[in-house]
Amino acid sequence: MGAGRVAMTPSLKDRFFTTRKLTVDLAGPLSDADATVQSMPDASPAKWHLAHVTWFLESFILRDHVAGYHAFDDSFAYLFNSYYETEGARHSRAARGLITRPSLARILDYRTHVEAAIDAHWNILPEAALRLIELGIHHEQQHQELLLTDILHLFSQNPTFPAYWPEPAVRPVSGAPCNTMSWIAGPDGLLEIGHNGSGFAFDCEGPRHEIFLQPFALSSRTVSNGEWMQFMNDNGYGEPRHWLSDGWSWVQCDGVTAPLYWQQDKDGQWLTFGLDGLRGVDLNAPVTHISLYEADAYASWAGARLPTEAEWEVVAASHPFDGGNQLDKAGPVRPKSSDDGTLFGNVWQWTGSAYRPYPGFRAAEGAVGEYNGKFMSGQFVLRGGSCATPRGHVRASYRNFFYPHQRWQFTGLRLAKDA
Amino acid sequence: MGAGRVAMTPSLKDRFFTTRKLTVDLAGPLSDADATVQSMPDASPAKWHLAHVTWFLESFILRDHVAGYHAFDDSFAYLFNSYYETEGARHSRAARGLITRPSLARILDYRTHVEAAIDAHWNILPEAALRLIELGIHHEQQHQELLLTDILHLFSQNPTFPAYWPEPAVRPVSGAPCNTMSWIAGPDGLLEIGHNGSGFAFDCEGPRHEIFLQPFALSSRTVSNGEWMQFMNDNGYGEPRHWLSDGWSWVQCDGVTAPLYWQQDKDGQWLTFGLDGLRGVDLNAPVTHISLYEADAYASWAGARLPTEAEWEVVAASHPFDGGNQLDKAGPVRPKSSDDGTLFGNVWQWTGSAYRPYPGFRAAEGAVGEYNGKFMSGQFVLRGGSCATPRGHVRASYRNFFYPHQRWQFTGLRLAKDA
Amino acid sequence: MGAGRVAMTPSLKDRFFTTRKLTVDLAGPLSDADATVQSMPDASPAKWHLAHVTWFLESFILRDHVAGYHAFDDSFAYLFNSYYETEGARHSRAARGLITRPSLARILDYRTHVEAAIDAHWNILPEAALRLIELGIHHEQQHQELLLTDILHLFSQNPTFPAYWPEPAVRPVSGAPCNTMSWIAGPDGLLEIGHNGSGFAFDCEGPRHEIFLQPFALSSRTVSNGEWMQFMNDNGYGEPRHWLSDGWSWVQCDGVTAPLYWQQDKDGQWLTFGLDGLRGVDLNAPVTHISLYEADAYASWAGARLPTEAEWEVVAASHPFDGGNQLDKAGPVRPKSSDDGTLFGNVWQWTGSAYRPYPGFRAAEGAVGEYNGKFMSGQFVLRGGSCATPRGHVRASYRNFFYPHQRWQFTGLRLAKDA
Amino acid sequence: MGAGRVAMTPSLKDRFFTTRKLTVDLAGPLSDADATVQSMPDASPAKWHLAHVTWFLESFILRDHVAGYHAFDDSFAYLFNSYYETEGARHSRAARGLITRPSLARILDYRTHVEAAIDAHWNILPEAALRLIELGIHHEQQHQELLLTDILHLFSQNPTFPAYWPEPAVRPVSGAPCNTMSWIAGPDGLLEIGHNGSGFAFDCEGPRHEIFLQPFALSSRTVSNGEWMQFMNDNGYGEPRHWLSDGWSWVQCDGVTAPLYWQQDKDGQWLTFGLDGLRGVDLNAPVTHISLYEADAYASWAGARLPTEAEWEVVAASHPFDGGNQLDKAGPVRPKSSDDGTLFGNVWQWTGSAYRPYPGFRAAEGAVGEYNGKFMSGQFVLRGGSCATPRGHVRASYRNFFYPHQRWQFTGLRLAKDA
């Protein structure tokens, strides 16, 4: 193997500044107004994302580990803390969109200021701070994805349907037909899941532990828009027996008849709104922006079920987790038809597993320890990352989680069945 | 072993009519008004319980299996169906309390009528109908417990705090001190849980399947009111780090500072309202009427955790499930201090397990199949039965389930820890 | 004039006991459950009406004016006070329907007890107490009407649509065709309205004062169901330009398409639910159960307007206020076609006047003074009484008032126009 | 009278362009984000105000009266229509704050474009269009005031309390002590109110008509902050007998204890937030940002009452309506102590009159006719203009109106009493 093929792992410092730059690149098309408005309580303003991840670094690196550091602005701790109760009072989540000042420009200055301070003190940062830098990278990657999905939601509320990253209007609807769905048998019996402790992982991914699986198979790819239309045409949204009881209430109450961001034009053709604007539904692309309730109902209708997170993980363990359609740079992101031999990318895959602690789980101490454990009720696990997930962020053991009605992320489904 | 020790299992018919009679006995103190009012959407009027279980029998036994049977009243199918979508339109759950007519007396006539018809046709009922009779018994037992807890909730809303079953006011506060809490090591490794198919069980209790458990221990008894007061006195309801995030929102939003039905008298003494009226809190009795959020916060405060349902079941498998403080007859029910060597009775025990299907679970076909599977999102499993659970109803494999904020059942907690 | 023609005014005592008896007669068909349930926050349980008017007498007559009187039940002051802030804490209005105990029977005992006490002490009651007896009669008459309209609302929520006072099913739809609507010119210029102080009136009816009116005319009768159907058929509920802005929001938000209690049978025929059950709409009867918003929209559609309360009163002053279709005894009440030369009875007539104080108005002192003045915002005045108003209760100066969206009273409209 | 004293009335064209320029000046300190966010459903984004008044001109002047005019942007009719049902579908009011694009810069371009087109066609505009120009000026003046009060509300939601127009921090709290309140007797008997048709007025100000007034007096000035503090210190917000019933519910439900924008610093000193930032309460300035409920409760506490709009108008008719503290140019606005012999300016004065049509009122035909009549339910009339009302906008006959709980305008009160 020639020297040119040696893949040098980028240094922590390189990865840190690369990640910071990507965030700003993703925010490139934002106006001050775009960056300020909050379109629903679940979403946050882009400005808040840009500032919050910076506040995280300023607090846990600079304030805690750099003697004499002075906060860039004393009001920011109040404005940009997210949910760290131990870090003191904070601005109400639902009111984040009312903060028109500081401006986007000032938040970008804040980012520059904190980056410069970290750069200047890099060599004196203790090991504990470097571990928090690593955590800060992954934390920021999560907010990169949220920034995109929150902007998508905001723009979807604008009757003019602006494109965040416009593309040529005549883009062909689909690059490639999707393959026939087949079934991949997974391993069964006594197995292990959970992160093994080598490399970065969030606390909720461990401890690694034994589980026992019955024989099962996963579908070779995620469900496509074309298949979803069959479900719709078969009255899938109107037939209560497919649905969980809470899901049926949600469908009735919210008048749900299609995935989020779908709409019909005056000829009845289905369009979907994305970061590249309003376009025809690509039948071969994976269905996305569906809730757990919809995923479960589809699986029920299809005579299958959702995989458990353990089933998903034992299959994914042999897949390249940095493959597939993930986020590499600022620019249009969308799920696309693919059969690239990986379970990763394109759309997050709802599992049938509630997000609960693994045996032996202990939350980390201190403010950072509030990170995951406290969200372990009412939510379901999603696996695999999406087209909006920064490449390198997910792993086989990675556990994402949302409430079963939420669907503004790039969420889809892969089927499972008993073998 | 002498003949006297032979425990004759009562016949299905005996059990059926005994169960039917117990329901009416439990309803004995109800006035027409008591039986009609719905105190919250989660609860149902007693009249509805009395009628609904009867409608279940009338529909699935008499209508489906007795040729020529005519419905007692054609409007009852609409009024007293609960959630069986396949059985057609039904009255809105939240509006059940507006049905002042038919009266309680007419519902009691309805019960008598259906019982007489079943009695008259008992000998010609096919095997499938007899299996539904068995299901009907267990179904009615569930509603017996709900009838009591719903009445308790209703009476708790009355500023005069009426006692459903008054008792002498000078009843001593507690019969027996509770024992010191110790830890019972459970079995670990590759084990089986789930119902083994012998005798009656609800569909969600199976299939029996293998699981793998890490070493653990359960507390020898449930947490007492005295211990709960220590949690309260240590600012347990005011310290966010003990709480799940959803739980903390619930505490803040609803202003929760004590278990449901607790109140302080003018001297600051804690009282609790039960079916026997308003009385001083018995420090030695198990704490009850707590939500999953409260149970989880207490466990966190105590440096322990909630057991998983598998941990609970593998320990309970060796316990007599018809022992403990369970419901035998109409009359005051309350949790009481006990150490009778069983995990059953007194209070339902919240587990840390989300209510989800076991591997290989399939919902039964038809209307009866709507029974359990569709509730498998958002709820947590409780185990063990309570003082209001008819004796004979629960088993080691029995899975009760409620939303994490609900606490009008007799719900408590048993601690667990990693061994 | 012969002796037989001498109309003896009944004594205060006679009127008092007659009024008390009528209330019990009106409640005659109520079951304990009927009397207990509250169908919406605007309505009160019948039991509450029966008890509240009695609490009024017990408090302001017996407690305040009869030395040594002991309350029938100490909890009743808390349970049955309505809105008298100065009388201390009271049960939440929206939770009135949760009070299953005391029973209806006990409330009837309460009524008997208080009546007996008043009877026993009648001769020693001071003048102030007798004036409160007079007020108590009128107060009870108001609650008689509310008792009927609240029961009607409750029964309308029952899918079986029970009739409170059943009548022969073959009752002809209408007794008499209504007359052609004509216009009655009213007096104009400098006039007086308001109660002149002779005989009983509520404080809000005075002081009598001068007003100046432009020339106007009132329609000779109220708008009929047949005319209302023309409005409906002309898309009256779908055309925003007829509606007040708040009214249009109300129509959109609540999906209003017809008067309250109207429904279509499977053949599209309009039925209306009343105290005599579900019957075909009588085209000749006055439209009723409409909101101010609907009344105003109809008038706008018809090229007319609502009368002001002053216009109504100066015309009504010459009409016999105890004529027309008003309540005489327990039994079916319904608006009916009539042209009996009076502006009174059948349906309350919405005016275009906001309910505000007359010049020089002062609320009475003390608890009784809370009676009317504090409701003087957001409500509109209605005039004339209805088929459910006890005969003798209303006067030309009588001001009833409800919020513009409310329509569970027997509310209709009379048109006005500038002359 | 010398030539120098001849007050030349500015031409319509001058007034039009002066008004247009003032709007842009008022918006001068706005960032794109400031101009976009909507802080509550009652308020609108500044960008919306800037665009809406321009859409009004573009539609009713250019589209309707200039042949060949093409809309600046076809989406603007949907985005910036306010409530004109006859003008077609429009964007939901509560979602106005989600429109991050078009940007503020583009809206300013829109303004320039429309102004240029009007300028270019001025000489060919027909009389009907010029009348609409006049209406457009007054319409824009209304939105100038709303722009300021909506921005004030938005900034009040920002925990950093930014000042829109910062002023020196050491500004003295008050320029002048307020005078002792005295009483001005008004005229009584048969009088006229309403606009007399000479010069511009909104439709709701007429027709002029006769009314009859009892003797009364108005307070010589509005209630001051110092007097309001006496009300607060006398438990004014805690004593139900002062309050209208709806007002008391509002106080309880919203936890109201002071005027809007008042807060206490850590030493208990009262501060108030204004367009010049957070400052100490000026005891001599008129109280402002109070609801009708508060105004009415204060009057009740003070043994007085609110004036009717007729009483206010007959007194104001002899006052110079362009005097007092009104808006002349962009820059800090605040109510200040004054006794300048006019009833106008400083704070809008709540009257006790519901906003209802005058005798003979007819709404204008067409879209413009939707202007006032449809808001005539549930609101109260305010008179006199405020420090944020453009000078020249109000008149003696001017009727402003808001719901009784609203208080984000500069609202205060003047007392009245029977003479």
PDB file of N, CA and C in Angstrom, chain D residues 210-270:
ATOM      1  N   GLU D 210     -77.783  63.138  18.138  1.00  0.00           N
ATOM      2  CA  GLU D 210     -78.112  63.711  19.441  1.00  0.00           C
ATOM      3  C   GLU D 210     -78.041  62.654  20.533  1.00  0.00           C
ATOM      4  N   ILE D 211     -77.588  63.093  21.661  1.00  0.00           N
ATOM      5  CA  ILE D 211     -77.604  62.238  22.845  1.00  0.00           C
ATOM      6  C   ILE D 211     -78.029  63.108  24.020  1.00  0.00           C
ATOM      7  N   PHE D 212     -78.411  62.449  25.103  1.00  0.00           N
ATOM      8  CA  PHE D 212     -78.817  63.201  26.291  1.00  0.00           C
ATOM      9  C   PHE D 212     -77.896  62.823  27.442  1.00  0.00           C
ATOM     10  N   LEU D 213     -77.258  63.805  28.038  1.00  0.00           N
ATOM     11  CA  LEU D 213     -76.324  63.529  29.133  1.00  0.00           C
ATOM     12  C   LEU D 213     -76.814  64.101  30.457  1.00  0.00           C
ATOM     13  N   GLN D 214     -76.637  63.298  31.509  1.00  0.00           N
ATOM     14  CA  GLN D 214     -76.838  63.773  32.880  1.00  0.00           C
ATOM     15  C   GLN D 214     -75.626  64.628  33.264  1.00  0.00           C
ATOM     16  N   PRO D 215     -75.763  65.475  34.252  1.00  0.00           N
ATOM     17  CA  PRO D 215     -74.616  66.271  34.706  1.00  0.00           C
ATOM     18  C   PRO D 215     -73.448  65.366  35.150  1.00  0.00           C
ATOM     19  N   PHE D 216     -72.241  65.761  34.786  1.00  0.00           N
ATOM     20  CA  PHE D 216     -71.058  64.943  35.116  1.00  0.00           C
ATOM     21  C   PHE D 216     -69.835  65.844  35.142  1.00  0.00           C
ATOM     22  N   ALA D 217     -68.735  65.267  35.622  1.00  0.00           N
ATOM     23  CA  ALA D 217     -67.450  65.971  35.580  1.00  0.00           C
ATOM     24  C   ALA D 217     -66.348  64.977  35.234  1.00  0.00           C
ATOM     25  N   LEU D 218     -65.339  65.487  34.545  1.00  0.00           N
ATOM     26  CA  LEU D 218     -64.147  64.677  34.246  1.00  0.00           C
ATOM     27  C   LEU D 218     -62.987  65.156  35.108  1.00  0.00           C
ATOM     28  N   SER D 219     -62.078  64.267  35.413  1.00  0.00           N
ATOM     29  CA  SER D 219     -60.887  64.683  36.149  1.00  0.00           C
ATOM     30  C   SER D 219     -60.015  65.543  35.236  1.00  0.00           C
ATOM     31  N   SER D 220     -59.326  66.478  35.850  1.00  0.00           N
ATOM     32  CA  SER D 220     -58.564  67.458  35.070  1.00  0.00           C
ATOM     33  C   SER D 220     -57.344  66.856  34.396  1.00  0.00           C
ATOM     34  N   ARG D 221     -56.906  65.730  34.871  1.00  0.00           N
ATOM     35  CA  ARG D 221     -55.786  65.042  34.211  1.00  0.00           C
ATOM     36  C   ARG D 221     -55.966  63.550  34.402  1.00  0.00           C
ATOM     37  N   THR D 222     -55.136  62.777  33.702  1.00  0.00           N
ATOM     38  CA  THR D 222     -55.200  61.321  33.822  1.00  0.00           C
ATOM     39  C   THR D 222     -54.523  60.893  35.120  1.00  0.00           C
ATOM     40  N   VAL D 223     -54.820  59.672  35.529  1.00  0.00           N
ATOM     41  CA  VAL D 223     -54.266  59.126  36.777  1.00  0.00           C
ATOM     42  C   VAL D 223     -52.764  58.919  36.609  1.00  0.00           C
ATOM     43  N   SER D 224     -52.017  59.271  37.637  1.00  0.00           N
ATOM     44  CA  SER D 224     -50.547  59.200  37.556  1.00  0.00           C
ATOM     45  C   SER D 224     -50.019  57.878  38.115  1.00  0.00           C
ATOM     46  N   ASN D 225     -48.770  57.601  37.800  1.00  0.00           N
ATOM     47  CA  ASN D 225     -48.106  56.420  38.361  1.00  0.00           C
ATOM     48  C   ASN D 225     -48.084  56.458  39.886  1.00  0.00           C
ATOM     49  N   GLY D 226     -47.902  57.642  40.430  1.00  0.00           N
ATOM     50  CA  GLY D 226     -47.876  57.750  41.887  1.00  0.00           C
ATOM     51  C   GLY D 226     -49.221  57.355  42.493  1.00  0.00           C
ATOM     52  N   GLU D 227     -50.292  57.816  41.866  1.00  0.00           N
ATOM     53  CA  GLU D 227     -51.619  57.437  42.359  1.00  0.00           C
ATOM     54  C   GLU D 227     -51.848  55.936  42.174  1.00  0.00           C
ATOM     55  N   TRP D 228     -51.353  55.413  41.067  1.00  0.00           N
ATOM     56  CA  TRP D 228     -51.514  53.964  40.828  1.00  0.00           C
ATOM     57  C   TRP D 228     -50.817  53.152  41.908  1.00  0.00           C
ATOM     58  N   MET D 229     -49.664  53.630  42.346  1.00  0.00           N
ATOM     59  CA  MET D 229     -48.954  52.910  43.408  1.00  0.00           C
ATOM     60  C   MET D 229     -49.761  52.905  44.698  1.00  0.00           C
ATOM     61  N   GLN D 230     -50.520  53.943  44.932  1.00  0.00           N
ATOM     62  CA  GLN D 230     -51.390  53.917  46.114  1.00  0.00           C
ATOM     63  C   GLN D 230     -52.437  52.808  45.999  1.00  0.00           C
ATOM     64  N   PHE D 231     -52.968  52.676  44.799  1.00  0.00           N
ATOM     65  CA  PHE D 231     -53.933  51.591  44.544  1.00  0.00           C
ATOM     66  C   PHE D 231     -53.266  50.231  44.795  1.00  0.00           C
ATOM     67  N   MET D 232     -52.066  50.072  44.285  1.00  0.00           N
ATOM     68  CA  MET D 232     -51.341  48.817  44.488  1.00  0.00           C
ATOM     69  C   MET D 232     -51.062  48.587  45.973  1.00  0.00           C
ATOM     70  N   ASN D 233     -50.636  49.634  46.645  1.00  0.00           N
ATOM     71  CA  ASN D 233     -50.305  49.491  48.064  1.00  0.00           C
ATOM     72  C   ASN D 233     -51.536  49.247  48.927  1.00  0.00           C
ATOM     73  N   ASP D 234     -52.688  49.621  48.408  1.00  0.00           N
ATOM     74  CA  ASP D 234     -53.930  49.376  49.135  1.00  0.00           C
ATOM     75  C   ASP D 234     -54.547  48.043  48.720  1.00  0.00           C
ATOM     76  N   ASN D 235     -53.725  47.151  48.196  1.00  0.00           N
ATOM     77  CA  ASN D 235     -54.189  45.805  47.807  1.00  0.00           C
ATOM     78  C   ASN D 235     -55.200  45.852  46.672  1.00  0.00           C
ATOM     79  N   GLY D 236     -55.038  46.848  45.820  1.00  0.00           N
ATOM     80  CA  GLY D 236     -55.996  47.021  44.730  1.00  0.00           C
ATOM     81  C   GLY D 236     -56.110  45.797  43.837  1.00  0.00           C
ATOM     82  N   TYR D 237     -54.999  45.130  43.590  1.00  0.00           N
ATOM     83  CA  TYR D 237     -55.036  43.945  42.720  1.00  0.00           C
ATOM     84  C   TYR D 237     -55.507  42.692  43.458  1.00  0.00           C
ATOM     85  N   GLY D 238     -55.731  42.813  44.754  1.00  0.00           N
ATOM     86  CA  GLY D 238     -56.075  41.624  45.528  1.00  0.00           C
ATOM     87  C   GLY D 238     -57.475  41.647  46.101  1.00  0.00           C
ATOM     88  N   GLU D 239     -58.224  42.680  45.808  1.00  0.00           N
ATOM     89  CA  GLU D 239     -59.530  42.846  46.429  1.00  0.00           C
ATOM     90  C   GLU D 239     -60.622  42.717  45.365  1.00  0.00           C
ATOM     91  N   PRO D 240     -61.329  41.597  45.336  1.00  0.00           N
ATOM     92  CA  PRO D 240     -62.249  41.344  44.218  1.00  0.00           C
ATOM     93  C   PRO D 240     -63.374  42.367  44.089  1.00  0.00           C
ATOM     94  N   ARG D 241     -63.753  43.020  45.177  1.00  0.00           N
ATOM     95  CA  ARG D 241     -64.936  43.884  45.034  1.00  0.00           C
ATOM     96  C   ARG D 241     -64.697  45.090  44.131  1.00  0.00           C
ATOM     97  N   HIS D 242     -63.440  45.450  43.875  1.00  0.00           N
ATOM     98  CA  HIS D 242     -63.205  46.558  42.949  1.00  0.00           C
ATOM     99  C   HIS D 242     -63.392  46.145  41.487  1.00  0.00           C
ATOM    100  N   TRP D 243     -63.375  44.867  41.215  1.00  0.00           N
ATOM    101  CA  TRP D 243     -63.186  44.400  39.843  1.00  0.00           C
ATOM    102  C   TRP D 243     -64.463  43.908  39.188  1.00  0.00           C
ATOM    103  N   LEU D 244     -64.540  44.129  37.882  1.00  0.00           N
ATOM    104  CA  LEU D 244     -65.510  43.418  37.068  1.00  0.00           C
ATOM    105  C   LEU D 244     -65.216  41.927  37.176  1.00  0.00           C
ATOM    106  N   SER D 245     -66.225  41.112  37.034  1.00  0.00           N
ATOM    107  CA  SER D 245     -66.041  39.674  37.186  1.00  0.00           C
ATOM    108  C   SER D 245     -65.023  39.131  36.176  1.00  0.00           C
ATOM    109  N   ASP D 246     -65.147  39.530  34.929  1.00  0.00           N
ATOM    110  CA  ASP D 246     -64.170  39.096  33.924  1.00  0.00           C
ATOM    111  C   ASP D 246     -62.769  39.612  34.251  1.00  0.00           C
ATOM    112  N   GLY D 247     -62.710  40.799  34.805  1.00  0.00           N
ATOM    113  CA  GLY D 247     -61.425  41.376  35.185  1.00  0.00           C
ATOM    114  C   GLY D 247     -60.779  40.607  36.318  1.00  0.00           C
ATOM    115  N   TRP D 248     -61.580  40.218  37.275  1.00  0.00           N
ATOM    116  CA  TRP D 248     -61.034  39.459  38.400  1.00  0.00           C
ATOM    117  C   TRP D 248     -60.506  38.095  37.931  1.00  0.00           C
ATOM    118  N   SER D 249     -61.235  37.459  37.010  1.00  0.00           N
ATOM    119  CA  SER D 249     -60.727  36.198  36.429  1.00  0.00           C
ATOM    120  C   SER D 249     -59.398  36.430  35.728  1.00  0.00           C
ATOM    121  N   TRP D 250     -59.317  37.533  35.016  1.00  0.00           N
ATOM    122  CA  TRP D 250     -58.093  37.852  34.274  1.00  0.00           C
ATOM    123  C   TRP D 250     -56.923  38.072  35.239  1.00  0.00           C
ATOM    124  N   VAL D 251     -57.156  38.833  36.286  1.00  0.00           N
ATOM    125  CA  VAL D 251     -56.114  39.073  37.286  1.00  0.00           C
ATOM    126  C   VAL D 251     -55.636  37.769  37.908  1.00  0.00           C
ATOM    127  N   GLN D 252     -56.585  36.912  38.248  1.00  0.00           N
ATOM    128  CA  GLN D 252     -56.243  35.651  38.896  1.00  0.00           C
ATOM    129  C   GLN D 252     -55.491  34.719  37.957  1.00  0.00           C
ATOM    130  N   CYS D 253     -56.029  34.655  36.742  1.00  0.00           N
ATOM    131  CA  CYS D 253     -55.523  33.689  35.778  1.00  0.00           C
ATOM    132  C   CYS D 253     -54.128  34.076  35.286  1.00  0.00           C
ATOM    133  N   ASP D 254     -53.922  35.362  35.039  1.00  0.00           N
ATOM    134  CA  ASP D 254     -52.632  35.820  34.520  1.00  0.00           C
ATOM    135  C   ASP D 254     -51.690  36.296  35.609  1.00  0.00           C
ATOM    136  N   GLY D 255     -52.140  36.239  36.847  1.00  0.00           N
ATOM    137  CA  GLY D 255     -51.270  36.668  37.935  1.00  0.00           C
ATOM    138  C   GLY D 255     -50.851  38.125  37.823  1.00  0.00           C
ATOM    139  N   VAL D 256     -51.794  38.979  37.486  1.00  0.00           N
ATOM    140  CA  VAL D 256     -51.473  40.395  37.271  1.00  0.00           C
ATOM    141  C   VAL D 256     -51.354  41.116  38.616  1.00  0.00           C
ATOM    142  N   THR D 257     -50.278  41.855  38.788  1.00  0.00           N
ATOM    143  CA  THR D 257     -50.076  42.599  40.034  1.00  0.00           C
ATOM    144  C   THR D 257     -49.603  44.029  39.796  1.00  0.00           C
ATOM    145  N   ALA D 258     -49.456  44.412  38.543  1.00  0.00           N
ATOM    146  CA  ALA D 258     -48.953  45.751  38.213  1.00  0.00           C
ATOM    147  C   ALA D 258     -49.237  45.994  36.736  1.00  0.00           C
ATOM    148  N   PRO D 259     -49.099  47.242  36.288  1.00  0.00           N
ATOM    149  CA  PRO D 259     -49.240  47.491  34.858  1.00  0.00           C
ATOM    150  C   PRO D 259     -48.235  46.671  34.039  1.00  0.00           C
ATOM    151  N   LEU D 260     -48.549  46.480  32.802  1.00  0.00           N
ATOM    152  CA  LEU D 260     -47.632  45.778  31.904  1.00  0.00           C
ATOM    153  C   LEU D 260     -46.305  46.535  31.860  1.00  0.00           C
ATOM    154  N   TYR D 261     -45.232  45.786  31.765  1.00  0.00           N
ATOM    155  CA  TYR D 261     -43.868  46.342  31.634  1.00  0.00           C
ATOM    156  C   TYR D 261     -43.298  46.862  32.952  1.00  0.00           C
ATOM    157  N   TRP D 262     -44.071  46.730  34.024  1.00  0.00           N
ATOM    158  CA  TRP D 262     -43.495  47.074  35.320  1.00  0.00           C
ATOM    159  C   TRP D 262     -42.784  45.849  35.891  1.00  0.00           C
ATOM    160  N   GLN D 263     -41.650  46.063  36.542  1.00  0.00           N
ATOM    161  CA  GLN D 263     -40.976  45.000  37.268  1.00  0.00           C
ATOM    162  C   GLN D 263     -40.257  45.617  38.456  1.00  0.00           C
ATOM    163  N   GLN D 264     -39.976  44.800  39.447  1.00  0.00           N
ATOM    164  CA  GLN D 264     -39.243  45.305  40.601  1.00  0.00           C
ATOM    165  C   GLN D 264     -37.783  44.901  40.515  1.00  0.00           C
ATOM    166  N   ASP D 265     -36.902  45.813  40.839  1.00  0.00           N
ATOM    167  CA  ASP D 265     -35.486  45.425  40.886  1.00  0.00           C
ATOM    168  C   ASP D 265     -35.228  44.709  42.205  1.00  0.00           C
ATOM    169  N   LYS D 266     -33.977  44.323  42.410  1.00  0.00           N
ATOM    170  CA  LYS D 266     -33.738  43.482  43.584  1.00  0.00           C
ATOM    171  C   LYS D 266     -33.955  44.222  44.903  1.00  0.00           C
ATOM    172  N   ASP D 267     -33.993  45.545  44.842  1.00  0.00           N
ATOM    173  CA  ASP D 267     -34.289  46.313  46.047  1.00  0.00           C
ATOM    174  C   ASP D 267     -35.777  46.629  46.183  1.00  0.00           C
ATOM    175  N   GLY D 268     -36.576  46.086  45.275  1.00  0.00           N
ATOM    176  CA  GLY D 268     -38.014  46.312  45.371  1.00  0.00           C
ATOM    177  C   GLY D 268     -38.468  47.595  44.694  1.00  0.00           C
ATOM    178  N   GLN D 269     -37.556  48.324  44.077  1.00  0.00           N
ATOM    179  CA  GLN D 269     -37.953  49.545  43.376  1.00  0.00           C
ATOM    180  C   GLN D 269     -38.648  49.174  42.069  1.00  0.00           C
ATOM    181  N   TRP D 270     -39.694  49.905  41.738  1.00  0.00           N
ATOM    182  CA  TRP D 270     -40.416  49.625  40.503  1.00  0.00           C
ATOM    183  C   TRP D 270     -39.727  50.273  39.313  1.00  0.00           C
TER     184      TRP D 270
END
